[in-house]
Short mmCIF file of C-alpha atoms and ligand atoms in Angstrom, two decimals:
data_model
loop_
_atom_site.label_atom_id
_atom_site.label_comp_id
_atom_site.label_asym_id
_atom_site.label_seq_id
_atom_site.Cartn_x
_atom_site.Cartn_y
_atom_site.Cartn_z
CA MET A 1 -33.33 -81.57 -57.72
CA SER A 2 -30.86 -79.31 -58.02
CA SER A 3 -27.38 -80.26 -59.10
CA ILE A 4 -26.38 -79.61 -55.40
CA ASP A 5 -28.89 -82.19 -54.04
CA LYS A 6 -27.97 -84.68 -56.37
CA VAL A 7 -24.28 -84.66 -55.54
CA LEU A 8 -25.07 -84.83 -51.74
CA SER A 9 -27.81 -87.87 -52.35
CA ARG A 10 -24.88 -89.50 -54.47
CA ILE A 11 -22.51 -89.09 -51.71
CA ASP A 12 -25.00 -90.84 -49.39
CA THR A 13 -25.58 -93.38 -51.56
CA ASN A 14 -21.91 -94.27 -52.36
CA PHE A 15 -20.78 -93.88 -48.62
CA ASP A 16 -19.56 -97.06 -48.15
CA ALA A 17 -17.38 -97.11 -51.15
CA SER A 18 -15.89 -93.98 -50.14
CA LEU A 19 -15.67 -95.50 -46.55
CA GLY A 20 -13.73 -98.32 -48.22
CA ARG A 21 -11.34 -96.17 -50.34
CA LEU A 22 -10.69 -94.34 -46.97
CA PHE A 23 -9.57 -97.96 -45.27
CA GLU A 24 -7.03 -98.42 -47.80
CA LEU A 25 -5.37 -94.68 -47.58
CA LEU A 26 -5.37 -95.93 -43.86
CA LYS A 27 -3.19 -98.40 -44.04
CA ILE A 28 -0.66 -96.93 -45.94
CA LYS A 29 1.81 -96.94 -42.65
CA SER A 30 2.91 -93.29 -43.64
CA ILE A 31 4.72 -92.10 -40.70
CA SER A 32 6.91 -89.12 -41.79
CA THR A 33 9.22 -88.57 -38.76
CA ASP A 34 10.53 -92.30 -38.67
CA PRO A 35 13.03 -92.60 -41.99
CA ALA A 36 12.25 -96.19 -41.91
CA PHE A 37 8.71 -95.64 -43.08
CA ALA A 38 10.00 -93.63 -46.27
CA GLY A 39 8.80 -96.27 -48.57
CA PRO A 40 5.25 -96.13 -47.17
CA CYS A 41 5.03 -92.43 -47.45
CA LYS A 42 5.77 -92.81 -50.92
CA ASP A 43 2.94 -95.44 -51.29
CA ALA A 44 0.79 -92.93 -49.71
CA ALA A 45 1.65 -89.89 -52.44
CA ALA A 46 1.38 -92.93 -55.21
CA TRP A 47 -1.90 -94.12 -54.49
CA LEU A 48 -3.35 -90.56 -54.02
CA ALA A 49 -2.13 -89.56 -57.10
CA ALA A 50 -3.76 -92.72 -58.76
CA GLU A 51 -7.00 -91.98 -56.85
CA LEU A 52 -7.28 -88.38 -58.19
CA ASN A 53 -6.80 -89.36 -61.23
CA ALA A 54 -9.36 -92.14 -61.72
CA ILE A 55 -12.13 -89.15 -60.90
CA GLY A 56 -10.80 -87.03 -63.16
CA ILE A 57 -8.43 -84.46 -61.37
CA GLU A 58 -4.71 -84.54 -63.16
CA ALA A 59 -2.37 -85.65 -60.77
CA SER A 60 1.31 -86.45 -59.86
CA VAL A 61 3.93 -87.03 -57.40
CA ARG A 62 6.52 -84.40 -56.86
CA GLU A 63 9.96 -85.68 -55.25
CA THR A 64 11.39 -83.47 -52.88
CA THR A 65 14.17 -83.84 -50.89
CA GLY A 66 12.32 -85.54 -48.41
CA HIS A 67 8.51 -86.78 -48.77
CA PRO A 68 6.88 -86.84 -51.99
CA MET A 69 3.94 -84.22 -52.41
CA VAL A 70 1.05 -84.97 -54.88
CA VAL A 71 -0.25 -82.43 -56.93
CA GLY A 72 -3.21 -82.06 -59.01
CA HIS A 73 -5.55 -80.03 -61.11
CA ARG A 74 -9.34 -79.96 -62.59
CA LYS A 75 -9.57 -76.36 -64.49
CA SER A 76 -12.24 -76.03 -66.75
CA GLY A 77 -12.36 -71.69 -66.70
CA LYS A 78 -15.20 -71.61 -64.06
CA PRO A 79 -15.78 -68.31 -63.14
CA GLY A 80 -15.71 -68.48 -59.41
CA PRO A 81 -12.45 -68.39 -57.09
CA HIS A 82 -9.77 -70.72 -58.14
CA VAL A 83 -9.09 -72.76 -54.64
CA LEU A 84 -6.19 -74.70 -53.64
CA PHE A 85 -6.89 -77.56 -51.58
CA TYR A 86 -4.56 -78.66 -49.03
CA GLY A 87 -4.27 -81.84 -46.39
CA HIS A 88 -1.33 -84.27 -45.03
CA TYR A 89 -0.77 -88.16 -45.52
CA ASP A 90 1.44 -88.39 -43.37
CA VAL A 91 0.91 -89.45 -39.58
CA GLN A 92 2.58 -89.50 -36.27
CA PRO A 93 4.11 -92.65 -34.88
CA VAL A 94 1.85 -95.04 -33.09
CA ASP A 95 4.05 -95.65 -30.03
CA PRO A 96 3.49 -96.64 -27.21
CA LEU A 97 2.06 -99.61 -28.89
CA GLU A 98 0.69 -101.16 -26.42
CA LEU A 99 -1.75 -99.03 -25.53
CA TRP A 100 -3.80 -99.66 -28.70
CA GLU A 101 -7.19 -101.65 -28.78
CA ASN A 102 -6.41 -102.66 -32.44
CA ASP A 103 -3.35 -102.63 -34.77
CA PRO A 104 -3.38 -98.89 -35.88
CA PHE A 105 -2.97 -99.42 -39.52
CA GLU A 106 -5.97 -101.92 -39.39
CA PRO A 107 -8.57 -99.74 -39.89
CA SER A 108 -12.05 -100.68 -38.20
CA ILE A 109 -15.30 -99.34 -37.23
CA LYS A 110 -15.90 -99.82 -34.00
CA THR A 111 -19.74 -99.05 -32.23
CA ARG A 112 -19.37 -96.99 -28.96
CA GLU A 113 -21.64 -97.05 -26.13
CA ASP A 114 -23.76 -93.97 -27.22
CA GLY A 115 -24.45 -96.21 -30.60
CA SER A 116 -22.24 -93.37 -32.68
CA LYS A 117 -19.22 -95.21 -35.06
CA VAL A 118 -15.96 -94.21 -35.01
CA ILE A 119 -12.69 -95.49 -37.59
CA MET A 120 -10.23 -96.38 -35.62
CA ALA A 121 -6.66 -96.43 -37.23
CA ARG A 122 -3.46 -93.76 -37.04
CA GLY A 123 -4.58 -90.69 -39.21
CA SER A 124 -8.41 -91.32 -38.97
CA SER A 125 -8.56 -88.03 -38.00
CA ASP A 126 -5.35 -86.54 -38.20
CA ASP A 127 -5.31 -85.78 -41.69
CA LYS A 128 -6.16 -89.24 -44.32
CA GLY A 129 -9.78 -88.90 -42.87
CA GLN A 130 -10.09 -84.93 -43.35
CA LEU A 131 -8.48 -85.04 -46.70
CA MET A 132 -10.80 -87.73 -47.98
CA THR A 133 -13.69 -85.39 -47.34
CA PHE A 134 -12.81 -83.28 -49.95
CA VAL A 135 -11.44 -86.05 -52.58
CA GLU A 136 -14.77 -88.27 -51.87
CA ALA A 137 -16.91 -84.50 -52.58
CA ALA A 138 -14.96 -84.04 -55.54
CA ARG A 139 -15.58 -87.17 -56.67
CA ALA A 140 -19.12 -86.97 -56.41
CA TYR A 141 -19.42 -83.77 -57.85
CA ILE A 142 -17.48 -84.66 -60.73
CA GLU A 143 -19.37 -88.11 -61.19
CA GLU A 144 -22.59 -86.24 -60.90
CA THR A 145 -22.26 -83.09 -62.88
CA GLY A 146 -19.32 -83.89 -64.94
CA ASP A 147 -17.08 -81.18 -63.74
CA LEU A 148 -16.38 -79.56 -60.49
CA PRO A 149 -18.44 -76.17 -59.64
CA VAL A 150 -15.12 -73.96 -59.58
CA ASP A 151 -11.48 -74.80 -60.58
CA VAL A 152 -9.26 -76.57 -58.15
CA THR A 153 -5.78 -77.35 -57.43
CA ILE A 154 -4.94 -80.20 -54.86
CA LEU A 155 -1.56 -80.49 -53.02
CA PHE A 156 -1.33 -83.28 -50.22
CA GLU A 157 2.16 -83.22 -47.95
CA GLY A 158 4.00 -85.70 -46.46
CA GLU A 159 5.77 -84.04 -43.70
CA GLU A 160 3.43 -82.18 -41.86
CA GLU A 161 4.12 -83.96 -39.08
CA SER A 162 7.67 -83.46 -39.27
CA GLY A 163 7.63 -80.06 -39.72
CA SER A 164 7.76 -79.65 -43.07
CA PRO A 165 10.84 -79.01 -44.13
CA SER A 166 10.37 -79.41 -48.00
CA LEU A 167 7.60 -76.90 -48.10
CA GLN A 168 8.57 -73.00 -48.50
CA PRO A 169 11.45 -74.44 -51.47
CA PHE A 170 8.67 -76.39 -52.72
CA LEU A 171 6.40 -73.30 -52.79
CA GLU A 172 8.49 -71.09 -54.40
CA ALA A 173 10.15 -73.60 -56.89
CA ASN A 174 5.52 -74.23 -57.95
CA LYS A 175 4.78 -70.46 -57.05
CA ASP A 176 2.67 -69.81 -60.75
CA GLU A 177 1.39 -73.22 -60.51
CA LEU A 178 -0.24 -73.88 -56.90
CA SER A 179 -0.66 -69.79 -56.37
CA CYS A 180 -5.04 -69.44 -56.58
CA ASP A 181 -7.27 -67.47 -55.06
CA MET A 182 -7.73 -68.67 -51.82
CA ALA A 183 -6.92 -71.60 -50.03
CA LEU A 184 -8.88 -74.55 -48.55
CA VAL A 185 -6.99 -76.38 -45.71
CA CYS A 186 -8.80 -79.75 -43.59
CA ASP A 187 -7.05 -80.16 -40.73
CA THR A 188 -8.31 -78.67 -37.80
CA GLY A 189 -11.45 -79.50 -35.39
CA MET A 190 -15.00 -78.89 -35.36
CA TRP A 191 -16.62 -77.03 -32.08
CA ASP A 192 -18.37 -80.13 -30.71
CA ALA A 193 -19.51 -83.17 -32.47
CA GLU A 194 -22.95 -80.94 -33.13
CA THR A 195 -21.53 -78.16 -34.20
CA PRO A 196 -19.19 -77.20 -36.98
CA ALA A 197 -16.53 -74.74 -36.61
CA ILE A 198 -14.62 -72.37 -39.21
CA GLY A 199 -10.58 -71.38 -38.06
CA VAL A 200 -10.14 -67.60 -37.57
CA MET A 201 -6.69 -67.81 -35.41
CA LEU A 202 -4.16 -70.41 -35.62
CA ARG A 203 -1.17 -70.55 -32.88
CA GLY A 204 2.48 -70.51 -34.75
CA MET A 205 5.16 -72.40 -33.02
CA VAL A 206 8.75 -72.47 -32.31
CA GLY A 207 11.01 -75.05 -30.82
CA ASP A 208 14.59 -76.04 -29.57
CA GLU A 209 16.44 -78.49 -28.16
CA ILE A 210 19.73 -78.44 -25.58
CA VAL A 211 22.22 -80.44 -24.61
CA VAL A 212 23.78 -79.29 -21.28
CA LYS A 213 27.23 -80.52 -20.60
CA ALA A 214 28.96 -80.62 -17.40
CA ALA A 215 32.52 -82.84 -16.41
CA SER A 216 33.76 -84.83 -18.92
CA ARG A 217 32.12 -88.08 -18.02
CA ASP A 218 29.99 -89.15 -15.31
CA LEU A 219 30.77 -88.63 -11.93
CA HIS A 220 30.21 -90.44 -8.07
CA SER A 221 27.61 -88.21 -6.60
CA GLY A 222 29.53 -89.11 -3.24
CA LEU A 223 32.93 -88.12 -4.48
CA TYR A 224 31.87 -85.38 -5.82
CA GLY A 225 28.43 -84.17 -5.11
CA GLY A 226 28.63 -80.79 -3.53
CA SER A 227 31.45 -79.75 -5.84
CA ALA A 228 31.33 -80.83 -9.14
CA GLN A 229 27.94 -78.81 -11.19
CA ASN A 230 24.94 -81.17 -11.88
CA PRO A 231 23.64 -80.92 -15.58
CA ASN A 232 20.24 -82.66 -14.52
CA HIS A 233 19.89 -79.46 -12.06
CA ILE A 234 20.91 -76.63 -14.58
CA VAL A 235 18.26 -77.93 -16.97
CA ALA A 236 15.83 -78.15 -14.21
CA GLY A 237 16.53 -74.35 -13.25
CA ILE A 238 16.14 -73.28 -16.23
CA ILE A 239 12.52 -74.93 -16.87
CA ALA A 240 11.53 -73.73 -13.61
CA GLY A 241 12.74 -70.27 -14.01
CA LEU A 242 10.37 -69.90 -17.87
CA HIS A 243 7.41 -69.12 -15.96
CA ASP A 244 6.97 -66.61 -12.88
CA GLU A 245 4.23 -67.21 -9.97
CA ASN A 246 1.00 -65.83 -12.10
CA GLY A 247 1.93 -68.26 -14.77
CA LYS A 248 3.67 -65.46 -17.39
CA VAL A 249 6.66 -66.41 -19.48
CA THR A 250 9.55 -64.57 -18.27
CA LEU A 251 11.88 -64.22 -21.28
CA PRO A 252 12.65 -60.62 -22.16
CA GLY A 253 10.25 -59.48 -25.04
CA PHE A 254 8.52 -62.77 -24.87
CA TYR A 255 5.20 -60.64 -25.24
CA ASP A 256 6.39 -58.55 -27.58
CA GLY A 257 3.43 -58.72 -30.61
CA VAL A 258 1.11 -60.45 -28.64
CA ILE A 259 -2.10 -59.02 -29.55
CA GLU A 260 -5.32 -58.46 -27.28
CA LEU A 261 -8.21 -60.27 -28.39
CA PRO A 262 -10.82 -57.78 -30.37
CA GLU A 263 -14.13 -57.28 -28.22
CA ASP A 264 -16.19 -58.83 -30.81
CA VAL A 265 -14.16 -61.86 -30.92
CA SER A 266 -13.95 -62.04 -27.20
CA THR A 267 -17.64 -62.00 -26.90
CA MET A 268 -18.18 -64.09 -29.38
CA TRP A 269 -15.99 -66.67 -26.95
CA ASP A 270 -17.55 -65.90 -23.75
CA ASN A 271 -21.03 -67.17 -26.02
CA LEU A 272 -19.59 -70.29 -26.94
CA GLY A 273 -20.44 -71.85 -23.24
CA PHE A 274 -16.86 -73.48 -22.62
CA SER A 275 -16.53 -75.70 -19.87
CA VAL A 276 -12.92 -76.15 -18.78
CA GLU A 277 -14.11 -78.22 -15.93
CA ASP A 278 -15.27 -80.59 -18.24
CA PHE A 279 -12.66 -79.91 -21.12
CA LEU A 280 -9.95 -81.19 -18.29
CA GLY A 281 -11.88 -83.42 -16.98
CA ASP A 282 -12.05 -85.48 -19.81
CA VAL A 283 -8.57 -86.12 -19.70
CA GLY A 284 -8.48 -86.54 -15.60
CA LEU A 285 -7.53 -83.22 -14.60
CA LYS A 286 -9.47 -80.37 -12.88
CA TYR A 287 -7.78 -77.12 -12.70
CA PRO A 288 -6.27 -74.61 -15.73
CA ARG A 289 -2.83 -73.54 -15.21
CA GLY A 290 -1.33 -70.44 -17.37
CA GLU A 291 -1.69 -67.08 -17.27
CA LYS A 292 -3.65 -66.01 -14.20
CA ASP A 293 -5.83 -62.93 -15.12
CA ARG A 294 -6.75 -65.00 -18.29
CA LYS A 295 -9.70 -66.75 -19.18
CA PRO A 296 -9.40 -70.49 -20.51
CA LEU A 297 -10.74 -69.89 -23.72
CA GLU A 298 -7.48 -67.56 -24.28
CA HIS A 299 -5.29 -69.91 -22.49
CA LEU A 300 -5.59 -72.30 -25.45
CA TRP A 301 -5.89 -70.42 -28.78
CA SER A 302 -4.61 -66.54 -28.04
CA ARG A 303 -1.98 -66.78 -25.66
CA PRO A 304 1.11 -67.61 -25.77
CA THR A 305 3.01 -70.90 -24.44
CA VAL A 306 5.78 -72.63 -23.43
CA GLU A 307 5.63 -76.56 -22.86
CA VAL A 308 8.67 -79.12 -22.25
CA ASN A 309 7.98 -81.95 -24.50
CA GLY A 310 10.73 -84.04 -23.01
CA MET A 311 13.80 -83.95 -20.71
CA TRP A 312 15.98 -86.59 -19.69
CA GLY A 313 19.46 -87.07 -17.95
CA GLY A 314 21.11 -89.67 -15.89
CA TYR A 315 20.39 -92.72 -14.89
CA GLN A 316 17.17 -94.64 -16.26
CA GLY A 317 17.46 -97.75 -15.19
CA ALA A 318 15.95 -100.16 -12.35
CA GLY A 319 17.25 -99.34 -8.72
CA SER A 320 19.31 -96.42 -8.35
CA LYS A 321 22.70 -95.59 -9.17
CA THR A 322 24.54 -92.72 -7.50
CA VAL A 323 25.60 -90.67 -10.56
CA ILE A 324 26.35 -87.03 -11.52
CA PRO A 325 25.54 -87.39 -15.09
CA ALA A 326 28.03 -85.44 -17.50
CA LYS A 327 25.17 -83.99 -19.69
CA ALA A 328 21.14 -83.39 -19.77
CA HIS A 329 18.43 -82.67 -22.01
CA ALA A 330 15.52 -80.88 -22.48
CA LYS A 331 12.69 -80.11 -25.97
CA PHE A 332 10.92 -77.25 -26.19
CA THR A 333 8.20 -75.90 -28.08
CA PHE A 334 6.40 -72.53 -27.59
CA ARG A 335 3.06 -71.65 -29.11
CA LEU A 336 3.40 -68.07 -30.68
CA VAL A 337 -0.29 -65.73 -31.40
CA GLY A 338 -0.52 -62.29 -32.68
CA ASP A 339 2.70 -60.90 -34.28
CA GLN A 340 5.31 -62.96 -32.08
CA ASP A 341 8.62 -63.27 -34.21
CA PRO A 342 9.69 -67.00 -34.01
CA ASP A 343 13.20 -66.04 -34.75
CA LYS A 344 13.41 -63.18 -31.82
CA ILE A 345 11.77 -65.93 -29.46
CA GLN A 346 14.24 -68.37 -30.04
CA GLN A 347 17.11 -65.89 -29.73
CA ALA A 348 15.21 -64.64 -26.50
CA PHE A 349 15.49 -68.71 -25.35
CA ARG A 350 18.92 -69.12 -26.19
CA ALA A 351 20.14 -65.95 -24.40
CA TYR A 352 18.31 -67.04 -21.19
CA VAL A 353 20.13 -70.39 -21.73
CA ARG A 354 23.04 -69.40 -21.68
CA SER A 355 23.01 -66.98 -18.98
CA LYS A 356 21.71 -69.97 -16.78
CA VAL A 357 24.87 -71.92 -17.89
CA PRO A 358 28.05 -71.97 -15.23
CA ALA A 359 30.81 -71.04 -16.82
CA ASP A 360 32.62 -74.47 -16.98
CA CYS A 361 29.47 -75.86 -18.78
CA SER A 362 28.66 -75.74 -21.73
CA VAL A 363 25.28 -75.73 -23.83
CA GLU A 364 24.22 -77.14 -27.32
CA PHE A 365 21.40 -75.98 -29.33
CA THR A 366 19.37 -77.66 -31.86
CA ALA A 367 17.02 -75.38 -34.16
CA LYS A 368 14.00 -75.65 -35.36
CA GLU A 369 12.29 -74.20 -38.40
CA GLY A 370 9.40 -71.78 -36.68
CA SER A 371 6.39 -70.48 -37.95
CA PRO A 372 4.10 -67.45 -36.73
CA ALA A 373 0.76 -67.35 -35.70
CA LEU A 374 -2.27 -66.35 -38.31
CA ARG A 375 -5.45 -64.46 -37.76
CA LEU A 376 -7.83 -64.53 -40.55
CA ASP A 377 -9.94 -61.18 -41.83
CA LEU A 378 -13.44 -61.56 -40.45
CA HIS A 379 -14.73 -60.02 -43.45
CA MET A 380 -12.94 -62.52 -46.06
CA PRO A 381 -15.75 -63.15 -48.55
CA ALA A 382 -15.20 -66.55 -48.37
CA LEU A 383 -16.21 -66.89 -44.88
CA GLU A 384 -18.98 -66.10 -44.72
CA LYS A 385 -19.61 -68.49 -48.02
CA GLY A 386 -18.27 -71.24 -45.91
CA GLU A 387 -20.64 -70.43 -42.71
CA ILE A 388 -23.85 -70.48 -45.24
CA ALA A 389 -22.44 -73.78 -46.34
CA LEU A 390 -21.83 -75.00 -43.06
CA LYS A 391 -25.10 -74.06 -41.62
CA LYS A 392 -26.94 -75.91 -44.22
CA GLU A 393 -25.21 -79.19 -42.94
CA TRP A 394 -25.26 -79.36 -39.48
CA GLY A 395 -28.36 -76.70 -39.13
CA LYS A 396 -26.74 -74.85 -36.75
CA GLU A 397 -24.41 -71.69 -37.07
CA ALA A 398 -20.72 -72.16 -37.02
CA ALA A 399 -18.75 -71.31 -34.32
CA LEU A 400 -15.69 -69.10 -35.36
CA VAL A 401 -13.05 -70.14 -33.43
CA GLY A 402 -9.12 -69.75 -32.35
CA MET A 403 -6.93 -73.12 -32.98
CA GLY A 404 -4.20 -74.08 -30.26
CA GLY A 405 -2.46 -76.58 -32.86
CA SER A 406 -0.05 -75.00 -35.73
CA ILE A 407 -0.24 -76.02 -39.42
CA PRO A 408 2.85 -73.80 -40.83
CA ILE A 409 1.57 -73.91 -44.22
CA VAL A 410 -1.23 -71.80 -43.77
CA GLY A 411 1.14 -68.78 -42.94
CA ASP A 412 2.93 -70.12 -46.03
CA PHE A 413 0.21 -69.64 -48.34
CA LYS A 414 -0.07 -65.88 -47.30
CA ARG A 415 3.87 -65.48 -47.22
CA PHE A 416 4.51 -67.20 -50.27
CA LEU A 417 1.57 -67.38 -52.10
CA GLY A 418 -1.00 -64.48 -51.13
CA MET A 419 -3.65 -66.23 -50.18
CA ASP A 420 -5.65 -66.64 -47.54
CA THR A 421 -7.41 -70.04 -45.80
CA LEU A 422 -10.45 -70.89 -45.28
CA LEU A 423 -9.62 -73.46 -42.39
CA ILE A 424 -13.04 -76.13 -42.01
CA GLY A 425 -12.16 -79.44 -40.07
CA TYR A 426 -14.48 -82.07 -38.84
CA GLY A 427 -12.14 -83.99 -36.22
CA LEU A 428 -13.48 -83.80 -32.37
CA GLU A 429 -12.03 -82.72 -29.07
CA ASP A 430 -12.14 -86.78 -28.27
CA ASP A 431 -10.58 -88.06 -31.79
CA GLN A 432 -6.98 -88.85 -29.60
CA ILE A 433 -4.66 -87.20 -32.51
CA HIS A 434 -1.18 -88.35 -31.64
CA SER A 435 -2.48 -90.86 -29.29
CA PRO A 436 -3.18 -94.31 -28.89
CA ASN A 437 -6.67 -95.85 -30.23
CA GLU A 438 -6.94 -92.23 -32.92
CA LYS A 439 -10.56 -92.58 -34.35
CA TYR A 440 -12.60 -90.01 -36.95
CA ASN A 441 -16.99 -90.08 -36.08
CA LEU A 442 -18.44 -91.85 -39.01
CA THR A 443 -20.65 -88.60 -38.86
CA SER A 444 -17.12 -86.52 -39.23
CA PHE A 445 -16.08 -88.42 -42.86
CA HIS A 446 -19.83 -88.43 -43.57
CA LYS A 447 -20.98 -85.09 -42.57
CA GLY A 448 -17.39 -83.38 -43.52
CA THR A 449 -17.93 -84.82 -47.46
CA ARG A 450 -20.93 -83.37 -47.51
CA SER A 451 -19.91 -80.29 -46.44
CA TRP A 452 -17.27 -79.76 -48.92
CA ALA A 453 -19.93 -80.19 -51.74
CA ARG A 454 -21.40 -77.45 -50.33
CA VAL A 455 -18.86 -75.34 -49.77
CA LEU A 456 -17.38 -75.44 -53.20
CA ASP A 457 -21.44 -74.67 -54.41
CA GLU A 458 -21.41 -71.66 -52.39
CA LEU A 459 -17.81 -70.54 -53.62
CA SER A 460 -19.09 -71.45 -57.04
CA LYS A 461 -21.93 -68.64 -56.33
CA SER A 462 -21.27 -65.00 -57.28
N1 LIG B 1 -3.46 -81.28 -37.59
C1 LIG B 1 -2.69 -80.68 -36.59
C2 LIG B 1 -2.76 -79.60 -35.87
C3 LIG B 1 -4.19 -79.02 -35.08
C4 LIG B 1 -4.78 -79.88 -34.78
C5 LIG B 1 -4.77 -77.53 -35.24
C6 LIG B 1 -6.27 -79.46 -34.47
C7 LIG B 1 -5.75 -77.41 -34.99
C8 LIG B 1 -6.98 -78.43 -34.67
C9 LIG B 1 -1.66 -80.80 -37.00
O1 LIG B 1 -1.10 -82.13 -38.15
C10 LIG B 1 -0.37 -80.85 -35.99
O2 LIG B 1 -0.18 -81.82 -35.11
N2 LIG B 1 0.21 -79.86 -36.11
C11 LIG B 1 2.21 -80.13 -35.25
C12 LIG B 1 2.89 -79.28 -35.52
C13 LIG B 1 3.45 -79.42 -36.85
C14 LIG B 1 4.64 -79.00 -36.97
C15 LIG B 1 4.21 -81.04 -35.80
C16 LIG B 1 1.48 -79.30 -34.05
O3 LIG B 1 0.48 -78.93 -33.67
O4 LIG B 1 1.94 -79.81 -33.03
MN1 LIG B 2 -2.83 -82.69 -39.13
MN1 LIG B 3 -0.77 -83.46 -36.76
#
């Protein structure tokens, strides 16, 4: 048997033990956005560092001003590329808790009607299950052959779900230690349950939050109504004015830097057989919104958007209260593509909002760090190796896809460390990431682990 076959069969034999280790990690409540869970975030980092050390990847927990990073190395001076593997151990909050069928931090295996098995827990798919596919592949490799086939550095982050505030300073401060020939990131999805995917486009993101203030206190809506400004109406007007009747975003300069899809990518996506009816049907909807002159996959992958993530103001309690509130709030995120500049978009947004706020009212903004979109070089040699590895494991050609979500670090790898990234992940559309009842298919975990072993093997070939 060749050594990769031995590694693969070791992964199969030890699958239950791998699953047990993933369950241990899933039990740690590493919710990064909520300061109350800083302790568990530390625990998750410590658990991962111990796990890496146990398999022979020399690792340590690195403090930051936020949640810690975990950095590990195993360098044997192998001739192939030196790769950096990235994943995040933090998870999203679990609310609304009442919609979970099980405790989000008590992982369990559920058999579904079609016989398929899934791991239910917060973080099972985003991103603990995914990062453990790599750890378990590395474990099997080292245990079976005594070493990894290429030199590996590992970076686990605990702030991905809260915008990675410590990441840029950390990359800059540890540039030499973290600079490798390329990065591998396991935080994305497959095309469908049988078809693997490699991400070739990733949308960027920039966010903003506004508070519009009018009168110095809440007012009686009969005594003042018709004369005093109502901040709810102002915010509603701001939101309504962001799109025109064709679904285009109206901010001046918004489409600067947006790039038309190259012919070959467009054809590739046309051939994926995407059904927007099925996609929306799964979540109880039917008709795509968005720019009228664009195809459904463009809406999701290659066109920029703005979404209102939250809006509130005025009386929210039971019954009615005749009031004009003193202030109103809204949270926005823009998804960016091509060469759109996050700072410029934020400035254009703020200028637009200010222009909509009457002279006797005010607006305050809360900035969020933005990250530009990313395009992969379709000719990078590692892409082909990734495709070969995935084809061997899944028996099907990998789809080269866009990704609607954002992983800011991938752009930072390029800008700060000069590295390209191979984006391979095994999540599925129905994993319910960020939602109640998050799951990860057992096949994603098992074949995902096998896939990483194969990717490492292919990368080691000259
Ligand atoms: N893993 C996701 C992003 C993702 C999911 C990319 C599926 C491609 C396919 C990541 O953890 C995430 O949720 N990112 C956030 C950005 C962050 C700054 C909060 C997002 O996209 O909203
Ligand atoms: Mn993620
Ligand atoms: Mn996420």
